[in-house]
């Protein structure tokens, strides 16, 4: 569990907690710009998006949420894995290296999702492309002090705060940020580019008051404790709900494309007109699309939308947890916002729970 | 094959605005190297020569009169591969809209008192007249997709035309969904491949690329009703480019 309270007994016990006034934070970011690619939440149409910034005034640290999660900076929607030439027995050229990057303003739900992705891409087949970018990136996260909107359920999923996964973690104290230092790299960044000060007793008290005030603003939306989710899912394979969701679902994949924990991709070769050179590309894929589970020979082992919806929610609520020890859903609510037919994790999980309680399947 | 070993290709037009042929010319300007690997023997929009010896035929335009049929059949006889170029050829396109009104009325509206001088029938995709191997969807076609289709054909592969909804490309671009802004969109049932160009510029997708193989039409209809559309509105957005397909579906259902 995250530090819900910071001890105020002595300042030495809180060496990891420092304070940066908002104007000093602006200076800090401005000093990073010449040395790092800096990415953060910026306005985009009527929403927000994680984009590279050129100027600190573009940043909106108080944004509610983004359409796509910050994942795209580690796993781009489309990337070139390598280029090749079919001459002289074949030549392979690696893609350009990622510049050192700082991602600002990551919310804790997304932070939990990145921790899951780190586990996925570093275990089994080590993914040099994802991990290459990940290792060159510092994350400066920020605590949410009120719900981003009615779709989020981070409190249920245990992602409304985080005690690791960040290099620096900010909490907005009004005219300053309290900064929790998560890693040595984060400490160095602060040391080299900012003029932060160790938190005083009053500032720690203020931080505790802010954190105290935040929790009641978030409501629980699941009708059961999240620790039960995996077993609820296990007993739901034959639920009639899947057929119902399958009838409604448009198979548009918006839910998986906006999800911070989805990581399915497709790999293809693209050949140039000279028919000699080309590139191997990787694109995001989705289990909700019609031909996702079509294998050589044309057989589709998840041809129905009902089976695909079941697969999606089984992954979110159980399979990922079994395989990677992190929940496959962080409660960010993006899929619920994106779905035009109102298929949401909260309503799905609650309905499965209800069916089991009432023995209706 | 021509004596230089390059496959010969030809372009033909039927009832259309020629926008797709113009897009081909555009893409040739971006990719002049295409001419190193193919020889164009006929392309009325771009050259005066007319060769009748070709392996790949790109056909733009819908078939809108009986007298177009022999010409299409002749192209089919000659070409090893026939590709429908753009919505008119692929779907019937906007030309098929006239099927929503009595043919006599349409003729009078367009040709006035000269209506009897012009031969016409319900516009249809070229696949209603001849076998078509592949289609490059869109109104107009996407210039990059044209190049990737040609590449695939030269490599002997199936052209990589997506069969998933437009929402995929739209989301990957990080767009705010038009429904969030109180607009409507046919993205969930429309074949991707244009890079979601219309929603990216704030305009509704009207399915100029045709429908995906398994659209959830009932659910799409519910979404449009929920968004406040009347049955007439729905018919109008659903038939902009795809009147022929919608009518076929209705006929299949009986
Ligand atoms: S399943 Fe939905 S709520 Fe859960 S992490 Fe993915 S997008 Fe967020
Ligand atoms: S889901 Fe919770 S943690 Fe995530 S952005 Fe919304 S309020 Fe913050
Ligand atoms: S966003 Fe909704 S309609 Fe689209 S695939 Fe997901 S559940 Fe189905
Ligand atoms: S598909 Fe559209 S752009 Fe192409 S010829 Fe037809 S009307 Fe013109
Ligand atoms: S704007 Fe259209 S294409 Fe884009 S996500 Fe919404 S419905 Fe899909």
Coordinates of C-alpha atoms and ligand atoms in Angstrom, one line a residue, chain A residues 250 252 254 338 340, chain B residues 165-171 175-180 183-190 196 198-200 203-205 220 223, ligand 5:
Chain A
X250 CA -19.5 -3.3 -32.8
X252 CA -14.6 -1.7 -33.4
X254 CA -11.8 1.2 -29.5
X338 CA -14.7 5.0 -25.9
X340 CA -20.4 3.6 -28.3
Chain B
X165 CA -13.5 -0.8 -38.9
X166 CA -12.3 2.8 -39.3
X167 CA -12.5 3.4 -35.6
X168 CA -9.2 1.5 -35.3
X169 CA -7.3 4.1 -37.4
X170 CA -9.2 6.9 -35.8
X171 CA -8.3 5.8 -32.2
X175 CA -8.8 11.6 -32.2
X176 CA -11.6 12.7 -30.0
X177 CA -14.6 10.5 -31.2
X178 CA -17.1 12.6 -33.2
X179 CA -19.9 11.1 -31.0
X180 CA -18.3 12.8 -28.0
X183 CA -21.8 14.3 -34.3
X184 CA -22.4 11.0 -35.9
X185 CA -20.1 8.7 -37.8
X186 CA -20.2 5.4 -39.7
X187 CA -16.7 4.5 -38.6
X188 CA -17.7 1.3 -36.6
X189 CA -19.1 -0.4 -39.8
X190 CA -16.8 1.1 -42.4
X196 CA -9.7 8.1 -40.8
X198 CA -12.8 12.5 -42.4
X199 CA -13.1 12.1 -38.6
X200 CA -9.6 13.5 -38.3
X203 CA -16.3 15.3 -40.6
X204 CA -18.5 12.2 -40.3
X205 CA -17.4 9.0 -42.0
X220 CA -24.8 0.7 -35.5
X223 CA -26.1 4.1 -31.8
Ligands
LIG5 S1 -15.1 9.4 -34.9 FE1 -16.0 7.8 -36.1 S2 -14.2 6.5 -36.7 FE2 -13.5 7.8 -35.0 S3 -13.8 6.5 -33.2 FE3 -15.7 7.8 -33.4 S4 -17.1 6.5 -34.6 FE4 -15.0 5.6 -34.8

